[in-house]
PDB file of N, CA and C in Angstrom:
ATOM      1  N   ASP A   8      16.176 130.514  40.079  1.00 95.00           N
ATOM      2  CA  ASP A   8      16.271 130.073  38.757  1.00 95.00           C
ATOM      3  C   ASP A   8      17.839 129.974  38.535  1.00 95.00           C
ATOM      4  N   PHE A   9      18.294 128.944  37.694  1.00 95.00           N
ATOM      5  CA  PHE A   9      19.618 128.997  37.377  1.00 95.00           C
ATOM      6  C   PHE A   9      19.883 128.663  35.897  1.00 95.00           C
ATOM      7  N   LEU A  10      21.070 129.001  35.398  1.00 97.00           N
ATOM      8  CA  LEU A  10      21.396 128.730  34.068  1.00 97.00           C
ATOM      9  C   LEU A  10      22.778 128.076  34.101  1.00 97.00           C
ATOM     10  N   SER A  11      22.906 126.872  33.537  1.00 97.00           N
ATOM     11  CA  SER A  11      24.073 126.055  33.612  1.00 97.00           C
ATOM     12  C   SER A  11      24.587 125.738  32.124  1.00 97.00           C
ATOM     13  N   LEU A  12      25.579 126.416  31.742  1.00 97.00           N
ATOM     14  CA  LEU A  12      26.153 126.089  30.363  1.00 97.00           C
ATOM     15  C   LEU A  12      27.581 125.688  30.472  1.00 97.00           C
ATOM     16  N   SER A  13      28.071 125.207  31.609  1.00 97.00           N
ATOM     17  CA  SER A  13      29.482 124.849  31.793  1.00 97.00           C
ATOM     18  C   SER A  13      29.854 123.810  30.848  1.00 97.00           C
ATOM     19  N   SER A  14      31.178 123.653  30.615  1.00 98.00           N
ATOM     20  CA  SER A  14      31.711 122.556  29.891  1.00 98.00           C
ATOM     21  C   SER A  14      31.167 122.292  28.511  1.00 98.00           C
ATOM     22  N   ASN A  15      30.819 123.299  27.804  1.00 97.00           N
ATOM     23  CA  ASN A  15      30.113 122.989  26.508  1.00 97.00           C
ATOM     24  C   ASN A  15      31.016 123.651  25.312  1.00 97.00           C
ATOM     25  N   MET A  16      32.140 124.097  25.449  1.00 97.00           N
ATOM     26  CA  MET A  16      33.036 124.425  24.453  1.00 97.00           C
ATOM     27  C   MET A  16      32.428 125.682  23.827  1.00 97.00           C
ATOM     28  N   LEU A  17      31.814 126.497  24.671  1.00 97.00           N
ATOM     29  CA  LEU A  17      31.145 127.740  24.092  1.00 97.00           C
ATOM     30  C   LEU A  17      32.183 128.694  23.759  1.00 97.00           C
ATOM     31  N   THR A  18      32.002 129.550  22.606  1.00 98.00           N
ATOM     32  CA  THR A  18      33.163 130.375  22.252  1.00 98.00           C
ATOM     33  C   THR A  18      32.388 131.844  22.012  1.00 98.00           C
ATOM     34  N   GLY A  19      33.116 132.913  22.061  1.00 98.00           N
ATOM     35  CA  GLY A  19      32.585 134.099  21.769  1.00 98.00           C
ATOM     36  C   GLY A  19      32.495 135.008  23.114  1.00 98.00           C
ATOM     37  N   SER A  20      31.812 135.989  23.187  1.00 97.00           N
ATOM     38  CA  SER A  20      31.766 136.816  24.402  1.00 97.00           C
ATOM     39  C   SER A  20      30.431 136.431  25.137  1.00 97.00           C
ATOM     40  N   ILE A  21      30.413 136.899  26.393  1.00 97.00           N
ATOM     41  CA  ILE A  21      29.406 136.632  27.273  1.00 97.00           C
ATOM     42  C   ILE A  21      28.239 137.612  26.923  1.00 97.00           C
ATOM     43  N   PRO A  22      27.180 137.272  26.436  1.00 95.00           N
ATOM     44  CA  PRO A  22      26.082 138.074  25.815  1.00 95.00           C
ATOM     45  C   PRO A  22      25.492 139.173  26.917  1.00 95.00           C
ATOM     46  N   SER A  23      25.418 140.414  26.588  1.00 95.00           N
ATOM     47  CA  SER A  23      24.882 141.309  27.548  1.00 95.00           C
ATOM     48  C   SER A  23      23.470 140.983  27.852  1.00 95.00           C
ATOM     49  N   GLN A  24      22.724 140.412  26.988  1.00 96.00           N
ATOM     50  CA  GLN A  24      21.364 140.109  27.191  1.00 96.00           C
ATOM     51  C   GLN A  24      20.987 139.281  28.575  1.00 96.00           C
ATOM     52  N   LEU A  25      22.237 138.576  29.008  1.00 95.00           N
ATOM     53  CA  LEU A  25      21.985 137.725  30.188  1.00 95.00           C
ATOM     54  C   LEU A  25      21.662 138.686  31.349  1.00 95.00           C
ATOM     55  N   GLY A  26      22.007 140.090  31.414  1.00 95.00           N
ATOM     56  CA  GLY A  26      21.641 140.906  32.402  1.00 95.00           C
ATOM     57  C   GLY A  26      20.160 141.049  32.504  1.00 95.00           C
ATOM     58  N   GLN A  27      19.317 140.668  31.508  1.00 96.00           N
ATOM     59  CA  GLN A  27      17.930 140.778  31.481  1.00 96.00           C
ATOM     60  C   GLN A  27      17.194 139.590  32.269  1.00 96.00           C
ATOM     61  N   LEU A  28      17.929 138.662  32.667  1.00 96.00           N
ATOM     62  CA  LEU A  28      17.334 137.476  33.475  1.00 96.00           C
ATOM     63  C   LEU A  28      17.363 137.904  34.902  1.00 96.00           C
ATOM     64  N   GLN A  29      16.322 138.672  35.292  1.00 93.00           N
ATOM     65  CA  GLN A  29      16.175 139.279  36.566  1.00 93.00           C
ATOM     66  C   GLN A  29      16.030 138.328  37.657  1.00 93.00           C
ATOM     67  N   ASN A  30      15.452 137.091  37.452  1.00 96.00           N
ATOM     68  CA  ASN A  30      15.213 136.132  38.580  1.00 96.00           C
ATOM     69  C   ASN A  30      16.402 135.127  38.621  1.00 96.00           C
ATOM     70  N   LEU A  31      17.426 135.310  37.941  1.00 97.00           N
ATOM     71  CA  LEU A  31      18.576 134.316  37.937  1.00 97.00           C
ATOM     72  C   LEU A  31      19.280 134.460  39.249  1.00 97.00           C
ATOM     73  N   GLU A  32      19.492 133.183  39.855  1.00 98.00           N
ATOM     74  CA  GLU A  32      20.175 133.112  41.173  1.00 98.00           C
ATOM     75  C   GLU A  32      21.540 132.551  41.032  1.00 98.00           C
ATOM     76  N   SER A  33      21.718 131.692  40.021  1.00 98.00           N
ATOM     77  CA  SER A  33      23.009 131.056  39.588  1.00 98.00           C
ATOM     78  C   SER A  33      23.254 131.043  38.263  1.00 98.00           C
ATOM     79  N   LEU A  34      24.638 131.415  37.879  1.00 98.00           N
ATOM     80  CA  LEU A  34      25.044 131.449  36.524  1.00 98.00           C
ATOM     81  C   LEU A  34      26.272 130.618  36.440  1.00 98.00           C
ATOM     82  N   TYR A  35      26.192 129.610  35.685  1.00 98.00           N
ATOM     83  CA  TYR A  35      27.474 128.723  35.431  1.00 98.00           C
ATOM     84  C   TYR A  35      27.909 128.815  34.096  1.00 98.00           C
ATOM     85  N   LEU A  36      29.015 129.438  33.771  1.00 98.00           N
ATOM     86  CA  LEU A  36      29.547 129.456  32.470  1.00 98.00           C
ATOM     87  C   LEU A  36      30.969 128.943  32.400  1.00 98.00           C
ATOM     88  N   HIS A  37      31.364 128.413  33.507  1.00 98.00           N
ATOM     89  CA  HIS A  37      32.741 127.905  33.599  1.00 98.00           C
ATOM     90  C   HIS A  37      33.192 126.786  32.606  1.00 98.00           C
ATOM     91  N   GLU A  38      34.433 126.724  32.501  1.00 98.00           N
ATOM     92  CA  GLU A  38      35.071 125.673  31.598  1.00 98.00           C
ATOM     93  C   GLU A  38      34.538 125.637  30.154  1.00 98.00           C
ATOM     94  N   ASN A  39      34.523 126.788  29.608  1.00 98.00           N
ATOM     95  CA  ASN A  39      34.196 127.022  28.249  1.00 98.00           C
ATOM     96  C   ASN A  39      35.446 127.617  27.492  1.00 98.00           C
ATOM     97  N   MET A  40      35.220 128.264  26.382  1.00 98.00           N
ATOM     98  CA  MET A  40      36.306 129.096  25.732  1.00 98.00           C
ATOM     99  C   MET A  40      35.870 130.467  25.523  1.00 98.00           C
ATOM    100  N   LEU A  41      35.204 130.986  26.447  1.00 98.00           N
ATOM    101  CA  LEU A  41      34.564 132.342  26.365  1.00 98.00           C
ATOM    102  C   LEU A  41      35.665 133.256  26.248  1.00 98.00           C
ATOM    103  N   THR A  42      35.620 134.383  25.475  1.00 98.00           N
ATOM    104  CA  THR A  42      36.567 135.445  25.254  1.00 98.00           C
ATOM    105  C   THR A  42      35.957 136.844  25.497  1.00 98.00           C
ATOM    106  N   GLY A  43      36.720 137.944  25.492  1.00 98.00           N
ATOM    107  CA  GLY A  43      36.246 139.148  25.547  1.00 98.00           C
ATOM    108  C   GLY A  43      36.202 139.647  27.092  1.00 98.00           C
ATOM    109  N   HIS A  44      35.568 140.657  27.338  1.00 97.00           N
ATOM    110  CA  HIS A  44      35.336 141.303  28.671  1.00 97.00           C
ATOM    111  C   HIS A  44      34.193 140.624  29.441  1.00 97.00           C
ATOM    112  N   ILE A  45      34.164 140.699  30.646  1.00 97.00           N
ATOM    113  CA  ILE A  45      32.970 140.391  31.446  1.00 97.00           C
ATOM    114  C   ILE A  45      32.008 141.464  31.290  1.00 97.00           C
ATOM    115  N   THR A  46      30.815 141.269  30.782  1.00 97.00           N
ATOM    116  CA  THR A  46      29.958 142.256  30.515  1.00 97.00           C
ATOM    117  C   THR A  46      29.367 142.865  31.872  1.00 97.00           C
ATOM    118  N   SER A  47      29.562 144.279  31.769  1.00 96.00           N
ATOM    119  CA  SER A  47      28.895 145.029  33.000  1.00 96.00           C
ATOM    120  C   SER A  47      27.446 144.726  33.325  1.00 96.00           C
ATOM    121  N   HIS A  48      26.709 144.228  32.292  1.00 97.00           N
ATOM    122  CA  HIS A  48      25.231 143.856  32.460  1.00 97.00           C
ATOM    123  C   HIS A  48      25.020 142.800  33.508  1.00 97.00           C
ATOM    124  N   LEU A  49      25.961 141.935  33.776  1.00 97.00           N
ATOM    125  CA  LEU A  49      25.809 141.084  34.809  1.00 97.00           C
ATOM    126  C   LEU A  49      25.646 141.689  36.189  1.00 97.00           C
ATOM    127  N   GLY A  50      25.907 142.896  36.337  1.00 96.00           N
ATOM    128  CA  GLY A  50      25.603 143.665  37.552  1.00 96.00           C
ATOM    129  C   GLY A  50      24.234 143.899  37.728  1.00 96.00           C
ATOM    130  N   ASP A  51      23.280 143.717  36.654  1.00 96.00           N
ATOM    131  CA  ASP A  51      21.840 143.850  36.768  1.00 96.00           C
ATOM    132  C   ASP A  51      21.198 142.646  37.443  1.00 96.00           C
ATOM    133  N   LEU A  52      21.863 141.666  37.569  1.00 97.00           N
ATOM    134  CA  LEU A  52      21.450 140.361  38.119  1.00 97.00           C
ATOM    135  C   LEU A  52      21.253 140.399  39.622  1.00 97.00           C
ATOM    136  N   THR A  53      20.445 141.210  40.252  1.00 95.00           N
ATOM    137  CA  THR A  53      20.472 141.417  41.658  1.00 95.00           C
ATOM    138  C   THR A  53      20.063 140.315  42.447  1.00 95.00           C
ATOM    139  N   MET A  54      19.530 139.290  41.959  1.00 97.00           N
ATOM    140  CA  MET A  54      19.187 138.078  42.713  1.00 97.00           C
ATOM    141  C   MET A  54      20.336 137.016  42.705  1.00 97.00           C
ATOM    142  N   LEU A  55      21.376 137.301  41.914  1.00 97.00           N
ATOM    143  CA  LEU A  55      22.402 136.328  41.768  1.00 97.00           C
ATOM    144  C   LEU A  55      23.264 135.876  43.094  1.00 97.00           C
ATOM    145  N   ASP A  56      23.159 134.788  43.284  1.00 98.00           N
ATOM    146  CA  ASP A  56      24.117 134.197  44.451  1.00 98.00           C
ATOM    147  C   ASP A  56      25.437 133.419  44.004  1.00 98.00           C
ATOM    148  N   HIS A  57      25.319 132.771  42.794  1.00 98.00           N
ATOM    149  CA  HIS A  57      26.674 132.106  42.306  1.00 98.00           C
ATOM    150  C   HIS A  57      27.040 132.662  40.986  1.00 98.00           C
ATOM    151  N   LEU A  58      28.028 132.974  40.710  1.00 98.00           N
ATOM    152  CA  LEU A  58      28.771 133.362  39.438  1.00 98.00           C
ATOM    153  C   LEU A  58      29.987 132.694  39.265  1.00 98.00           C
ATOM    154  N   TYR A  59      29.926 131.717  38.395  1.00 98.00           N
ATOM    155  CA  TYR A  59      31.090 130.916  37.966  1.00 98.00           C
ATOM    156  C   TYR A  59      31.440 131.181  36.570  1.00 98.00           C
ATOM    157  N   LEU A  60      32.539 131.841  36.407  1.00 98.00           N
ATOM    158  CA  LEU A  60      33.153 132.244  35.061  1.00 98.00           C
ATOM    159  C   LEU A  60      34.485 131.584  34.906  1.00 98.00           C
ATOM    160  N   TYR A  61      34.956 130.799  35.724  1.00 98.00           N
ATOM    161  CA  TYR A  61      36.309 130.215  35.777  1.00 98.00           C
ATOM    162  C   TYR A  61      36.779 129.463  34.479  1.00 98.00           C
ATOM    163  N   ASN A  62      37.982 129.270  34.196  1.00 98.00           N
ATOM    164  CA  ASN A  62      38.447 128.469  33.188  1.00 98.00           C
ATOM    165  C   ASN A  62      37.768 128.797  31.776  1.00 98.00           C
ATOM    166  N   ASN A  63      38.073 130.048  31.533  1.00 98.00           N
ATOM    167  CA  ASN A  63      37.692 130.578  30.078  1.00 98.00           C
ATOM    168  C   ASN A  63      38.994 131.288  29.724  1.00 98.00           C
ATOM    169  N   MET A  64      38.666 132.213  28.760  1.00 98.00           N
ATOM    170  CA  MET A  64      39.611 132.988  28.092  1.00 98.00           C
ATOM    171  C   MET A  64      39.368 134.480  28.288  1.00 98.00           C
ATOM    172  N   LEU A  65      38.698 134.767  29.232  1.00 98.00           N
ATOM    173  CA  LEU A  65      38.117 136.249  29.474  1.00 98.00           C
ATOM    174  C   LEU A  65      39.199 137.249  29.694  1.00 98.00           C
ATOM    175  N   THR A  66      39.089 138.368  29.183  1.00 98.00           N
ATOM    176  CA  THR A  66      40.088 139.401  29.309  1.00 98.00           C
ATOM    177  C   THR A  66      39.625 140.681  29.881  1.00 98.00           C
ATOM    178  N   GLY A  67      40.585 141.674  30.170  1.00 97.00           N
ATOM    179  CA  GLY A  67      40.123 142.942  30.585  1.00 97.00           C
ATOM    180  C   GLY A  67      39.974 142.824  32.086  1.00 97.00           C
ATOM    181  N   SER A  68      39.313 143.938  32.615  1.00 96.00           N
ATOM    182  CA  SER A  68      39.227 144.005  34.155  1.00 96.00           C
ATOM    183  C   SER A  68      37.991 143.555  34.632  1.00 96.00           C
ATOM    184  N   ILE A  69      37.924 143.341  35.940  1.00 96.00           N
ATOM    185  CA  ILE A  69      36.558 142.918  36.647  1.00 96.00           C
ATOM    186  C   ILE A  69      35.685 144.145  36.623  1.00 96.00           C
ATOM    187  N   PRO A  70      34.581 144.147  36.009  1.00 95.00           N
ATOM    188  CA  PRO A  70      33.693 145.425  36.061  1.00 95.00           C
ATOM    189  C   PRO A  70      33.297 145.755  37.302  1.00 95.00           C
ATOM    190  N   SER A  71      33.243 147.035  37.631  1.00 94.00           N
ATOM    191  CA  SER A  71      32.847 147.559  39.009  1.00 94.00           C
ATOM    192  C   SER A  71      31.398 147.301  39.274  1.00 94.00           C
ATOM    193  N   GLN A  72      30.568 146.946  38.128  1.00 95.00           N
ATOM    194  CA  GLN A  72      29.195 146.691  38.344  1.00 95.00           C
ATOM    195  C   GLN A  72      28.914 145.416  39.158  1.00 95.00           C
ATOM    196  N   LEU A  73      29.923 144.470  39.140  1.00 96.00           N
ATOM    197  CA  LEU A  73      29.674 143.317  40.047  1.00 96.00           C
ATOM    198  C   LEU A  73      29.428 143.594  41.529  1.00 96.00           C
ATOM    199  N   GLY A  74      29.886 144.687  41.836  1.00 95.00           N
ATOM    200  CA  GLY A  74      29.836 145.161  43.272  1.00 95.00           C
ATOM    201  C   GLY A  74      28.393 145.690  43.682  1.00 95.00           C
ATOM    202  N   GLN A  75      27.526 145.415  42.657  1.00 95.00           N
ATOM    203  CA  GLN A  75      26.184 145.821  42.994  1.00 95.00           C
ATOM    204  C   GLN A  75      25.287 144.555  43.374  1.00 95.00           C
ATOM    205  N   LEU A  76      25.964 143.292  43.244  1.00 96.00           N
ATOM    206  CA  LEU A  76      25.417 142.091  43.453  1.00 96.00           C
ATOM    207  C   LEU A  76      25.281 141.768  44.825  1.00 96.00           C
ATOM    208  N   GLN A  77      24.489 142.399  45.587  1.00 96.00           N
ATOM    209  CA  GLN A  77      24.347 142.341  47.132  1.00 96.00           C
ATOM    210  C   GLN A  77      24.118 140.893  47.621  1.00 96.00           C
ATOM    211  N   ASN A  78      23.457 140.037  46.801  1.00 97.00           N
ATOM    212  CA  ASN A  78      23.116 138.775  47.207  1.00 97.00           C
ATOM    213  C   ASN A  78      24.249 137.677  46.889  1.00 97.00           C
ATOM    214  N   LEU A  79      25.323 138.216  46.124  1.00 98.00           N
ATOM    215  CA  LEU A  79      26.382 137.217  45.656  1.00 98.00           C
ATOM    216  C   LEU A  79      27.146 136.631  46.871  1.00 98.00           C
ATOM    217  N   GLY A  80      27.156 135.372  46.938  1.00 98.00           N
ATOM    218  CA  GLY A  80      27.810 134.528  47.825  1.00 98.00           C
ATOM    219  C   GLY A  80      29.166 133.921  47.351  1.00 98.00           C
ATOM    220  N   PHE A  81      29.162 133.544  46.138  1.00 98.00           N
ATOM    221  CA  PHE A  81      30.120 132.823  45.321  1.00 98.00           C
ATOM    222  C   PHE A  81      30.586 133.384  44.091  1.00 98.00           C
ATOM    223  N   LEU A  82      31.774 133.799  43.993  1.00 98.00           N
ATOM    224  CA  LEU A  82      32.374 134.440  42.792  1.00 98.00           C
ATOM    225  C   LEU A  82      33.634 133.698  42.488  1.00 98.00           C
ATOM    226  N   SER A  83      33.578 133.042  41.345  1.00 98.00           N
ATOM    227  CA  SER A  83      34.766 132.325  40.721  1.00 98.00           C
ATOM    228  C   SER A  83      35.143 132.751  39.430  1.00 98.00           C
ATOM    229  N   LEU A  84      36.296 133.605  39.279  1.00 98.00           N
ATOM    230  CA  LEU A  84      36.881 134.045  38.009  1.00 98.00           C
ATOM    231  C   LEU A  84      38.271 133.568  37.712  1.00 98.00           C
ATOM    232  N   PHE A  85      38.701 132.412  38.462  1.00 98.00           N
ATOM    233  CA  PHE A  85      40.110 132.112  38.238  1.00 98.00           C
ATOM    234  C   PHE A  85      40.375 131.445  36.882  1.00 98.00           C
ATOM    235  N   GLY A  86      41.602 131.275  36.507  1.00 98.00           N
ATOM    236  CA  GLY A  86      41.899 130.580  35.291  1.00 98.00           C
ATOM    237  C   GLY A  86      41.481 131.352  34.041  1.00 98.00           C
ATOM    238  N   ASN A  87      41.475 132.616  34.032  1.00 98.00           N
ATOM    239  CA  ASN A  87      41.209 133.551  32.844  1.00 98.00           C
ATOM    240  C   ASN A  87      42.412 134.389  32.440  1.00 98.00           C
ATOM    241  N   GLU A  88      42.230 135.377  31.741  1.00 98.00           N
ATOM    242  CA  GLU A  88      43.374 136.268  31.326  1.00 98.00           C
ATOM    243  C   GLU A  88      42.998 137.752  31.783  1.00 98.00           C
ATOM    244  N   LEU A  89      42.288 137.827  33.034  1.00 98.00           N
ATOM    245  CA  LEU A  89      41.900 139.140  33.592  1.00 98.00           C
ATOM    246  C   LEU A  89      43.173 139.937  33.967  1.00 98.00           C
ATOM    247  N   THR A  90      43.031 141.086  33.774  1.00 97.00           N
ATOM    248  CA  THR A  90      44.077 142.079  34.043  1.00 97.00           C
ATOM    249  C   THR A  90      43.728 143.470  34.870  1.00 97.00           C
ATOM    250  N   GLY A  91      44.569 144.227  35.430  1.00 95.00           N
ATOM    251  CA  GLY A  91      44.290 145.346  36.161  1.00 95.00           C
ATOM    252  C   GLY A  91      44.172 145.132  37.480  1.00 95.00           C
ATOM    253  N   PRO A  92      43.648 146.185  38.196  1.00 94.00           N
ATOM    254  CA  PRO A  92      43.469 146.183  39.622  1.00 94.00           C
ATOM    255  C   PRO A  92      42.304 145.314  39.917  1.00 94.00           C
ATOM    256  N   ILE A  93      42.218 144.744  41.141  1.00 92.00           N
ATOM    257  CA  ILE A  93      41.131 144.074  41.700  1.00 92.00           C
ATOM    258  C   ILE A  93      40.190 145.215  42.171  1.00 92.00           C
ATOM    259  N   SER A  94      38.916 145.168  41.574  1.00 86.00           N
ATOM    260  CA  SER A  94      37.904 146.372  41.798  1.00 86.00           C
ATOM    261  C   SER A  94      37.634 146.360  43.333  1.00 86.00           C
ATOM    262  N   SER A  95      37.726 147.559  43.795  1.00 91.00           N
ATOM    263  CA  SER A  95      37.482 147.773  45.255  1.00 91.00           C
ATOM    264  C   SER A  95      36.012 147.634  45.384  1.00 91.00           C
ATOM    265  N   HIS A  96      35.122 147.730  44.506  1.00 91.00           N
ATOM    266  CA  HIS A  96      33.547 147.534  44.575  1.00 91.00           C
ATOM    267  C   HIS A  96      33.329 146.039  45.039  1.00 91.00           C
ATOM    268  N   LEU A  97      34.335 145.128  44.802  1.00 93.00           N
ATOM    269  CA  LEU A  97      34.161 143.744  45.358  1.00 93.00           C
ATOM    270  C   LEU A  97      33.892 143.790  46.840  1.00 93.00           C
ATOM    271  N   GLY A  98      34.516 144.763  47.564  1.00 93.00           N
ATOM    272  CA  GLY A  98      34.347 144.999  48.985  1.00 93.00           C
ATOM    273  C   GLY A  98      32.824 145.173  49.437  1.00 93.00           C
ATOM    274  N   ASP A  99      32.090 145.617  48.521  1.00 93.00           N
ATOM    275  CA  ASP A  99      30.579 145.899  48.896  1.00 93.00           C
ATOM    276  C   ASP A  99      29.793 144.708  48.850  1.00 93.00           C
ATOM    277  N   LEU A 100      30.579 143.436  48.552  1.00 96.00           N
ATOM    278  CA  LEU A 100      29.720 142.283  48.549  1.00 96.00           C
ATOM    279  C   LEU A 100      29.620 141.691  49.826  1.00 96.00           C
ATOM    280  N   THR A 101      28.802 142.044  50.622  1.00 95.00           N
ATOM    281  CA  THR A 101      28.860 141.749  52.147  1.00 95.00           C
ATOM    282  C   THR A 101      28.276 140.269  52.429  1.00 95.00           C
ATOM    283  N   MET A 102      27.654 139.653  51.383  1.00 97.00           N
ATOM    284  CA  MET A 102      27.277 138.199  51.483  1.00 97.00           C
ATOM    285  C   MET A 102      28.353 137.370  50.871  1.00 97.00           C
ATOM    286  N   LEU A 103      29.389 137.830  50.252  1.00 97.00           N
ATOM    287  CA  LEU A 103      30.381 137.047  49.619  1.00 97.00           C
ATOM    288  C   LEU A 103      31.189 135.927  50.706  1.00 97.00           C
ATOM    289  N   SER A 104      31.050 134.709  50.395  1.00 97.00           N
ATOM    290  CA  SER A 104      31.795 133.874  51.262  1.00 97.00           C
ATOM    291  C   SER A 104      33.055 133.174  50.560  1.00 97.00           C
ATOM    292  N   GLU A 105      32.852 133.191  49.193  1.00 97.00           N
ATOM    293  CA  GLU A 105      34.062 132.607  48.525  1.00 97.00           C
ATOM    294  C   GLU A 105      34.250 133.388  47.259  1.00 97.00           C
ATOM    295  N   LEU A 106      35.748 133.798  47.199  1.00 97.00           N
ATOM    296  CA  LEU A 106      36.069 134.543  46.021  1.00 97.00           C
ATOM    297  C   LEU A 106      37.352 133.842  45.497  1.00 97.00           C
ATOM    298  N   HIS A 107      37.330 133.455  44.197  1.00 98.00           N
ATOM    299  CA  HIS A 107      38.461 132.920  43.614  1.00 98.00           C
ATOM    300  C   HIS A 107      38.842 133.612  42.427  1.00 98.00           C
ATOM    301  N   LEU A 108      40.147 134.209  42.586  1.00 97.00           N
ATOM    302  CA  LEU A 108      40.613 135.103  41.399  1.00 97.00           C
ATOM    303  C   LEU A 108      41.978 134.685  40.924  1.00 97.00           C
ATOM    304  N   TYR A 109      42.507 133.646  41.385  1.00 98.00           N
ATOM    305  CA  TYR A 109      43.874 133.120  41.067  1.00 98.00           C
ATOM    306  C   TYR A 109      43.972 132.722  39.605  1.00 98.00           C
ATOM    307  N   ASN A 110      45.273 132.485  39.181  1.00 98.00           N
ATOM    308  CA  ASN A 110      45.619 132.279  37.786  1.00 98.00           C
ATOM    309  C   ASN A 110      44.988 133.265  36.748  1.00 98.00           C
ATOM    310  N   ASN A 111      45.190 134.615  37.096  1.00 98.00           N
ATOM    311  CA  ASN A 111      44.803 135.496  36.215  1.00 98.00           C
ATOM    312  C   ASN A 111      46.124 136.513  36.210  1.00 98.00           C
ATOM    313  N   MET A 112      45.992 137.777  35.707  1.00 97.00           N
ATOM    314  CA  MET A 112      47.025 138.667  35.740  1.00 97.00           C
ATOM    315  C   MET A 112      46.637 139.950  36.418  1.00 97.00           C
ATOM    316  N   LEU A 113      45.940 139.770  37.465  1.00 96.00           N
ATOM    317  CA  LEU A 113      45.405 140.994  38.363  1.00 96.00           C
ATOM    318  C   LEU A 113      46.474 141.638  39.124  1.00 96.00           C
ATOM    319  N   THR A 114      46.297 142.891  39.268  1.00 91.00           N
ATOM    320  CA  THR A 114      47.279 143.644  40.193  1.00 91.00           C
ATOM    321  C   THR A 114      46.775 144.138  41.428  1.00 91.00           C
TER     322      THR A 114
END
């Protein structure tokens, strides 16, 4: 299953309820105007392979819960306003083949 809402000029924060979509394999929310933090509830999407949140206005740090996504192969968070250290939990993503974090304010 996948959910693609990219390039729709969506505003506001990422709803925590997305974490209830247990069969979701791909989540595309890139190129919108989403703000606020990346919800830790995305870590509940254990089937997720693709997570594209790039080119929004997301702030805060990368939640450690994303390190629970053992099937995640593609993670794109570039072009946001993310801050803080890059979570060491991303090292737990053994299936990860692409990681895009550029154009943020990460340390």
